[in-house]
Amino acid sequence: MRKVAIASCVGTTIEFYDFFIYGTAAALVFPKVFFPALGSTAGTVASFATFAVAFIARPVGAVLFGHYGDRIGRKKTLVSTLLLMGMCTMLIGMLPSAGTLGVAAPIILVLLRIGQGFAVGGEWAGATLLTAEYAPPGKRGRYAIFPQIGPAFAFILSSSTFLITGAVLGDADDIFLTWGWRIPFLFSIVLVAVGLYVRLAIEETPVFRANQARRALDTAASTPNTLPFLDAWRFQTKEILLSAGSLALLFAFFYMGTAYLTSYGTKTLGFSRPFVLTVGVGAALVFGAAIVVSALYSDRLGRRRVIMVSCGLAVVWALVLFPLLDTKSPVAFAIGVGTTLAIFGIAYGPCGALLPEMFQTRYRYTGAGLGYNLAGVLGGAIPPLIAAPLSAAYGSIAIGVMLAALAVLSFVCTKALVETKDQAL
C-alpha cells in the first residue's frame, strides 16, 4: 500500500503540475507571447480558450485510455499518460513565440494543449483506481487522499517554479516573457523521470487481476467481450451524467481559483506577479488540508454528504467572492483565493473514492474517467472562458452568479446519487 500510495500521489502531482503551469502561463504570459496582436482583453480570452481546449479533449482521453486501462491494466496505461503529458509539456516549453513562427505558433500550442488534455483525461481515473482497488473496505476515503492531494502539491510546485524563475531573473518582464517562462515547462522532464521510476515499481491491482481471470474464462466459454465505453454508457449512463453534474462545481471553483484569479489579480486588481503566486502557494496548503479532512470524514459520513456540504458553502461564497476581491485589498485577495480552494478541497477529497465505487470493474476506468472529465468540460472549460466577457458586460458579480448556479446544479446532482461508501469493489 505504501508503494501504491506514493505512486498514485507522485503521478497525479506530475500530471497536474504540467497542467497547472499551463494555466499560470495562460494568465501571465501567453496573451503577450502567442496572441500579441489581439490586445489585452482579447489576448486573455484567446489564451484561456487554449486552456479550455484541453477540457474538451479530456473526455476523449478518458474513453481512449479508459479502454486500455480496462483491457490491459491500470499500470501500463498510467505509464502511457505520464509519457504523453511529459512530451507535450516539454514541447510547449520549446515552442517559438508568435513573433518568430507567426500564426503557426498558437496553432501548435493548441495541438500540444490537446495532447495534455488527452493525458490528464486518462490519468485521474487510473490513479484513483490504484488506491481504491488496493484499499481495504471502509478505508477507501483514507487511501483516496494520496492521488487527490497530488494537485495541491502540483499547484505549490507550479507557483513556486514561476516565483523562483522570476526571482532569479530579477522579475524583468522582457527576460521572463522571452525565455524565463519556459523553465517551469522544461523542468517537468525531471519530474516525469521520477514518476516513471515510481510507477514501474508497482504491481497491477488485485481487483483488475481477478477480473482478467474471469474474462479469460468468459473467452474460453465463447462469451463475447464488448467495449468498456459501450458497456459503461449502456448500463450506467445515469451515473456518468450525475457524477459529471455533481463535480462541475468542483472544477469551476478550482480553475477559477487558480488560473482565472491569477489573471484577475494581476490584470484587474493590479497586484504584482510574485504576490499573486505567493498567495497561490498558501492557498494550495489550505486546499490540501481540506482534501485530507474531507476524505477522512467521507469514510464516516458518506461521500454524498460531504460533497453536498461543499456545494452548499459554494452557493453563498460565489456571491460574496468578487465583491470581496474588488475591494482591492491584498488580505481580501488572499482570503478569496484560499476560501475558494478550500471549498473545492472539501468536494475533491471524497470524489477519489466515490467514482471508482460507482462503476463495475470491467469498465470502471472508463466510467470513472468519463464522469470526471465531462465535469471538467462543464465546470473547468466554460467558466474561465466566459468569465472575462461576463465581467466586462455585467460586472464581476455576474461571475459569482454563474458559479452559484453551477453550485446549485452540483448539489441537486449529488443528492440524486446513491451513497457508495459501503460498496464492495
C-alpha atoms as one frame of an Amber mdcrd trajectory, in Angstrom:
protein
   0.000   0.000   0.000   2.929   2.344   0.665   4.216   1.864  -2.891   0.732
   2.303  -4.335   0.096   5.448  -2.285   3.401   7.007  -3.335   2.934   6.027
  -6.986  -0.573   7.496  -7.174   0.446  10.711  -5.386   3.641  11.264  -7.381
   1.860  10.517 -10.650  -1.019  12.949 -10.150   1.400  15.584  -8.821   3.430
  15.425 -12.018   0.452  15.267 -14.367  -1.269  18.208 -12.700   1.976  20.193
 -12.368   2.205  20.086 -16.149  -1.467  21.051 -16.431  -1.206  23.906 -13.905
   1.898  25.575 -15.281  -0.056  25.944 -18.493  -2.879  27.669 -16.567  -0.406
  30.009 -14.834   1.315  30.800 -18.129  -2.067  31.334 -19.819  -2.811  34.002
 -17.215   0.618  35.677 -17.064   2.492  35.053 -20.309   0.635  33.592 -23.292
  -1.506  36.663 -24.152   1.719  38.561 -24.934   3.797  35.672 -26.296   1.286
  33.911 -28.555  -1.541  36.465 -29.032   0.187  39.888 -29.031  -1.880  41.283
 -31.920  -5.206  40.833 -30.097  -4.687  43.319 -27.287  -5.003  42.716 -23.551
  -8.639  41.581 -23.142  -8.958  39.624 -26.391  -5.495  38.117 -25.861  -6.505
  36.912 -22.410  -9.723  35.398 -23.772  -7.781  33.650 -26.557  -5.216  32.405
 -24.053  -7.900  30.923 -21.812  -9.563  29.436 -24.895  -6.408  27.363 -25.432
  -6.600  26.498 -21.726 -10.210  25.343 -22.195  -9.382  23.209 -25.238  -7.752
  20.600 -23.010 -11.002  20.098 -21.111 -12.761  19.269 -24.362 -10.037  16.702
 -25.074 -10.224  15.149 -21.613 -13.401  13.035 -22.129 -11.865  11.672 -25.341
  -8.721  10.805 -23.390 -10.890   9.173 -20.731 -12.504   6.919 -23.369  -9.220
   6.104 -25.126  -7.070   5.429 -22.078 -10.055   4.006 -20.193 -10.393   1.345
 -22.888  -6.788   0.237 -22.440  -6.929   0.673 -18.678  -9.901  -1.692 -18.514
  -8.366  -4.122 -21.010  -4.590  -4.252 -20.493  -4.290  -2.836 -16.984  -4.138
   0.274 -14.824  -0.339   0.316 -14.504   0.596   0.193 -18.214  -1.971   2.819
 -19.100  -0.771   5.203 -16.386   2.792   4.946 -17.708   1.459   5.982 -21.146
  -0.433   9.009 -19.792   2.655  10.171 -17.915   4.874   9.941 -21.012   2.332
  11.770 -23.204   1.925  14.602 -20.705   5.682  14.990 -20.257   6.338  15.112
 -24.011   3.630  17.733 -24.665   4.758  19.924 -21.771   8.412  19.815 -22.857
   7.460  20.795 -26.427   5.382  23.752 -25.164   8.485  24.943 -23.314  10.446
  24.788 -26.582   7.773  26.378 -28.805   8.854  29.651 -30.517   6.648  32.701
 -29.992   4.181  34.203 -32.462   6.805  36.822 -33.279   9.024  34.030 -34.665
   6.576  31.499 -36.114   3.608  33.739 -36.799   0.150  32.142 -36.781   1.686
  28.646 -36.638   2.772  29.218 -33.021  -0.734  29.412 -31.454  -1.923  26.537
 -33.686   0.893  24.279 -32.459   0.193  25.462 -28.901  -3.435  24.339 -29.218
  -2.388  20.915 -30.559   0.033  20.385 -27.681  -2.626  21.535 -25.240  -4.994
  18.926 -26.694  -2.279  16.325 -26.022  -2.141  17.465 -22.391  -5.915  17.095
 -22.210  -5.769  13.536 -23.552  -3.156  12.642 -20.941  -4.985  14.109 -17.939
  -8.230  12.573 -19.214  -6.665   9.145 -18.765  -4.636   9.911 -15.654  -7.074
  10.700 -12.877  -9.276   7.623 -13.089  -6.289   5.280 -13.243  -4.562   6.905
 -10.278  -7.686   6.753  -8.110  -8.331   3.158  -9.168  -4.854   2.208  -7.974
  -5.690   3.192  -4.408  -9.398   2.263  -4.465  -8.761  -1.261  -5.757  -5.977
  -1.878  -3.243  -7.588  -0.222  -0.199  -9.304  -2.338   2.470 -13.098  -1.936
   2.870 -14.091   1.067   4.948 -10.826   2.894   4.242 -11.118   3.857   0.593
 -11.680   7.505   1.508  -8.465   7.482   3.534  -6.417   5.986   0.698  -8.079
   8.262  -1.845  -6.197  11.105  -0.148  -2.988  10.162  -1.944  -3.986  10.701
  -5.587  -6.301  13.569  -4.594  -3.634  15.544  -2.774  -1.386  15.423  -5.844
  -2.973  18.571  -7.356  -2.220  20.508  -4.149   1.461  19.579  -4.377   1.348
  20.329  -8.111  -0.060  23.816  -7.595   2.584  24.552  -4.974   5.274  23.317
  -7.376   3.962  25.255 -10.373   3.530  28.552  -8.484   6.889  28.123  -6.737
   8.683  27.398 -10.005   7.335  30.589 -11.573   8.187  32.506  -8.385  11.758
  31.232  -8.301  12.210  31.853 -12.018  11.022  35.445 -11.595  13.235  35.981
  -8.550  16.348  34.629 -10.287  15.703  36.770 -13.352  15.021  39.832 -11.242
  11.379  39.735 -12.323  12.332  41.563 -15.521   9.348  41.250 -17.861  11.354
  41.218 -21.079  13.557  38.314 -19.968  10.652  36.450 -18.367   8.488  36.792
 -21.477  11.324  35.825 -23.832  12.591  32.649 -22.211  12.110  32.686 -18.415
   8.558  31.270 -18.581   9.939  28.211 -20.409  11.929  26.961 -17.405   8.917
  25.509 -15.489   7.852  23.614 -18.627  11.302  22.154 -19.239  11.692  21.266
 -15.545   8.829  18.796 -15.947  11.253  16.406 -17.706  12.919  15.743 -14.330
   9.571  15.112 -12.650   8.455  12.700 -15.380  11.637  10.646 -14.908  10.872
  10.371 -11.177   7.252   9.434 -11.879   8.205   6.694 -14.317  10.619   5.174
 -11.823   7.907   5.043  -9.144   5.123   3.764 -11.393   7.175   0.980 -12.923
   7.863  -0.351  -9.414   4.227  -1.151  -8.561   2.138  -4.204  -9.464  -1.245
  -4.379 -11.150  -4.231  -4.106  -8.777  -5.665  -7.362  -7.356  -9.200  -6.395
  -8.409  -8.104  -5.987 -12.037  -6.140  -9.263 -11.989  -9.214 -11.107 -10.714
 -11.340  -9.511 -13.417  -8.807 -10.552 -16.069  -9.025 -14.142 -14.851 -12.823
 -14.049 -15.179 -12.538 -12.536 -18.664 -10.204 -15.363 -19.698 -12.824 -17.882
 -18.595 -15.529 -15.976 -20.484 -13.394 -16.002 -23.617 -12.802 -19.730 -23.269
 -16.569 -20.195 -22.955 -17.065 -18.082 -26.117 -18.765 -15.243 -24.205 -18.242
 -12.138 -26.354 -16.288  -9.192 -24.953 -17.799  -5.764 -25.513 -16.097  -2.378
 -25.490 -15.744  -0.796 -22.000 -17.100   2.526 -23.265 -20.236   0.933 -24.733
 -20.823  -1.093 -21.571 -20.380   1.933 -19.310 -22.728   4.070 -21.396 -25.278
   1.281 -21.811 -25.529   0.179 -18.189 -24.613   3.300 -16.188 -25.461   6.370
 -18.252 -27.299   7.875 -15.289 -24.281   7.538 -13.009 -21.941   9.071 -15.604
 -24.167  12.115 -16.129 -24.974  12.608 -12.437 -21.313  12.366 -11.448 -20.458
  14.931 -14.139 -23.073  17.323 -12.770 -22.040  16.619  -9.190 -18.382  17.510
  -9.805 -18.957  20.508 -12.103 -18.768  22.887  -9.137 -15.519  21.285  -8.029
 -13.845  22.064 -11.371 -15.323  25.557 -11.601 -14.046  26.593  -8.179 -10.654
  25.048  -8.722  -9.798  26.524 -12.095 -11.393  29.867 -11.279  -9.433  29.890
  -8.019  -6.163  29.087  -9.750  -5.904  30.152 -13.396  -8.598  32.865 -13.569
  -7.882  34.562 -10.240  -4.172  34.594 -11.125  -5.110  36.636 -14.200  -7.712
  38.720 -12.299  -5.263  39.529  -9.512  -2.529  40.770 -11.839  -4.511  42.431
 -14.638  -7.702  43.724 -12.972  -6.653  44.272  -9.362  -3.095  45.327 -10.171
  -1.224  43.042  -7.765   2.324  42.039  -8.574   3.065  38.650 -10.109   5.165
  37.480  -7.103   2.376  38.401  -4.662  -0.304  36.542  -6.633   1.916  33.454
  -6.973   2.759  33.523  -3.255  -0.959  33.643  -2.411  -1.389  30.620  -4.679
   1.198  28.646  -2.702  -0.554  29.453   0.580  -3.971  28.603  -0.858  -2.646
  25.249  -2.075  -1.684  24.359   1.503  -5.221  25.236   2.608  -6.968  23.134
  -0.022  -4.540  20.263   0.580  -5.617  20.232   4.230  -9.281  20.402   3.204
  -8.796  17.368   0.921  -7.301  15.305   3.754 -10.027  16.177   6.271 -12.960
  15.703   3.869 -11.641  12.380   2.525 -11.316  11.010   6.059 -14.793  12.198
   7.018 -16.258  10.643   3.870 -15.461   7.186   5.307 -17.638   8.047   8.316
 -20.346  10.334   6.934 -20.533   9.181   3.325 -19.258  10.668   0.058 -22.535
  12.396  -0.890 -22.997  14.234   2.379 -19.517  15.746   2.360 -19.784  16.884
  -1.276 -23.210  18.412  -0.593 -21.682  20.463   2.234 -19.168  21.843  -0.262
 -21.931  22.709  -2.747 -23.968  24.494  -0.076 -20.980  26.593   1.008 -20.202
  27.347  -2.640 -23.621  28.880  -3.351 -23.073  31.514  -0.656 -19.369  32.073
  -1.267 -19.761  32.540  -5.032 -21.942  35.609  -4.435 -19.528  37.064  -1.865
 -16.242  36.378  -3.669 -15.993  39.120  -6.296 -17.374  41.982  -4.183 -14.688
  40.982  -1.660 -11.948  40.871  -4.309 -13.000  44.202  -5.795 -12.084  45.966
  -2.556  -8.524  45.529  -3.955  -7.224  44.636  -0.530  -4.276  42.192  -0.551
  -5.743  40.467   2.511  -9.136  40.155   0.810  -7.468  38.635  -2.246  -5.638
  36.060  -0.119  -8.871  35.183   1.723 -10.762  34.972  -1.569  -8.334  32.554
  -3.214  -7.808  30.475  -0.054 -11.528  30.070   0.725 -12.408  29.271  -2.900
  -9.836  26.476  -2.984 -10.802  25.216   0.480 -14.411  24.758  -0.681 -13.069
  22.932  -3.732 -10.957  20.703  -1.468 -13.982  19.664   0.609 -15.612  18.221
  -2.527 -12.411  16.885  -4.058 -11.366  14.662  -1.161 -14.327  12.207  -1.341
 -14.612  12.006  -5.144 -11.431   9.918  -5.403 -13.318   7.114  -3.673 -16.821
   7.973  -4.932 -16.309   7.499  -8.669 -14.397   4.183  -8.526 -17.117   2.829
  -6.205 -19.865   3.725  -8.675 -18.782   1.526 -11.589 -18.244  -2.179 -12.261
 -14.672  -3.437 -12.580 -14.823  -4.321 -16.274 -15.442  -0.693 -17.252 -14.518
   1.147 -14.037 -11.560   3.028 -15.568 -13.732   4.233 -18.468 -16.827   5.073
 -16.400 -14.996   6.959 -13.657 -12.869   8.813 -16.199 -15.898   9.821 -18.274
 -17.869  11.175 -15.323 -14.871  13.099 -14.001 -13.812  14.593 -17.330 -17.302
  15.522 -18.503 -17.479  17.516 -15.275 -14.227  19.136 -16.406 -15.869  20.354
 -19.619 -18.856  21.799 -17.764 -17.031  23.297 -14.796 -13.416  23.680 -15.908
 -13.622  24.758 -19.547 -16.626  27.066 -19.690 -16.352  29.314 -16.562 -12.755
  30.583 -17.102 -13.529  31.137 -20.785 -16.677  33.231 -20.300 -15.651  34.941
 -17.042 -13.832  37.857 -18.704 -16.662  38.686 -21.161 -19.239  38.336 -18.359
 -17.285  40.687 -16.134 -16.841  43.224 -18.936 -20.563  43.189 -19.800 -22.258
  42.942 -16.399 -19.585  43.475 -13.777 -17.699  40.910 -11.711 -20.810  39.930
  -9.725 -22.029  38.117 -12.874 -19.166  35.647 -12.448 -20.373  34.951  -8.917
 -23.921  34.326 -10.131 -22.613  31.865 -12.727 -20.617  29.988 -10.062 -23.606
  29.935  -7.702 -25.783  28.424 -10.444 -23.205  25.683 -11.005 -23.129  25.021
  -7.264 -26.923  24.537  -7.217 -26.664  22.135 -10.169 -23.958  20.129  -8.392
 -25.980  19.991  -5.173 -29.021  18.592  -6.998 -26.963  16.002  -8.894 -25.096
  14.903  -5.768 -28.341  14.465  -3.870 -29.606  12.207  -6.678 -26.582   9.886
  -6.384 -26.646   6.669  -4.362 -24.266   6.533  -1.390 -21.316   4.265  -2.233
 -19.025   4.154   0.807 -20.102   0.611   1.737 -19.985  -0.758  -1.821 -17.703
  -3.738  -2.462 -15.363  -3.467  -5.433
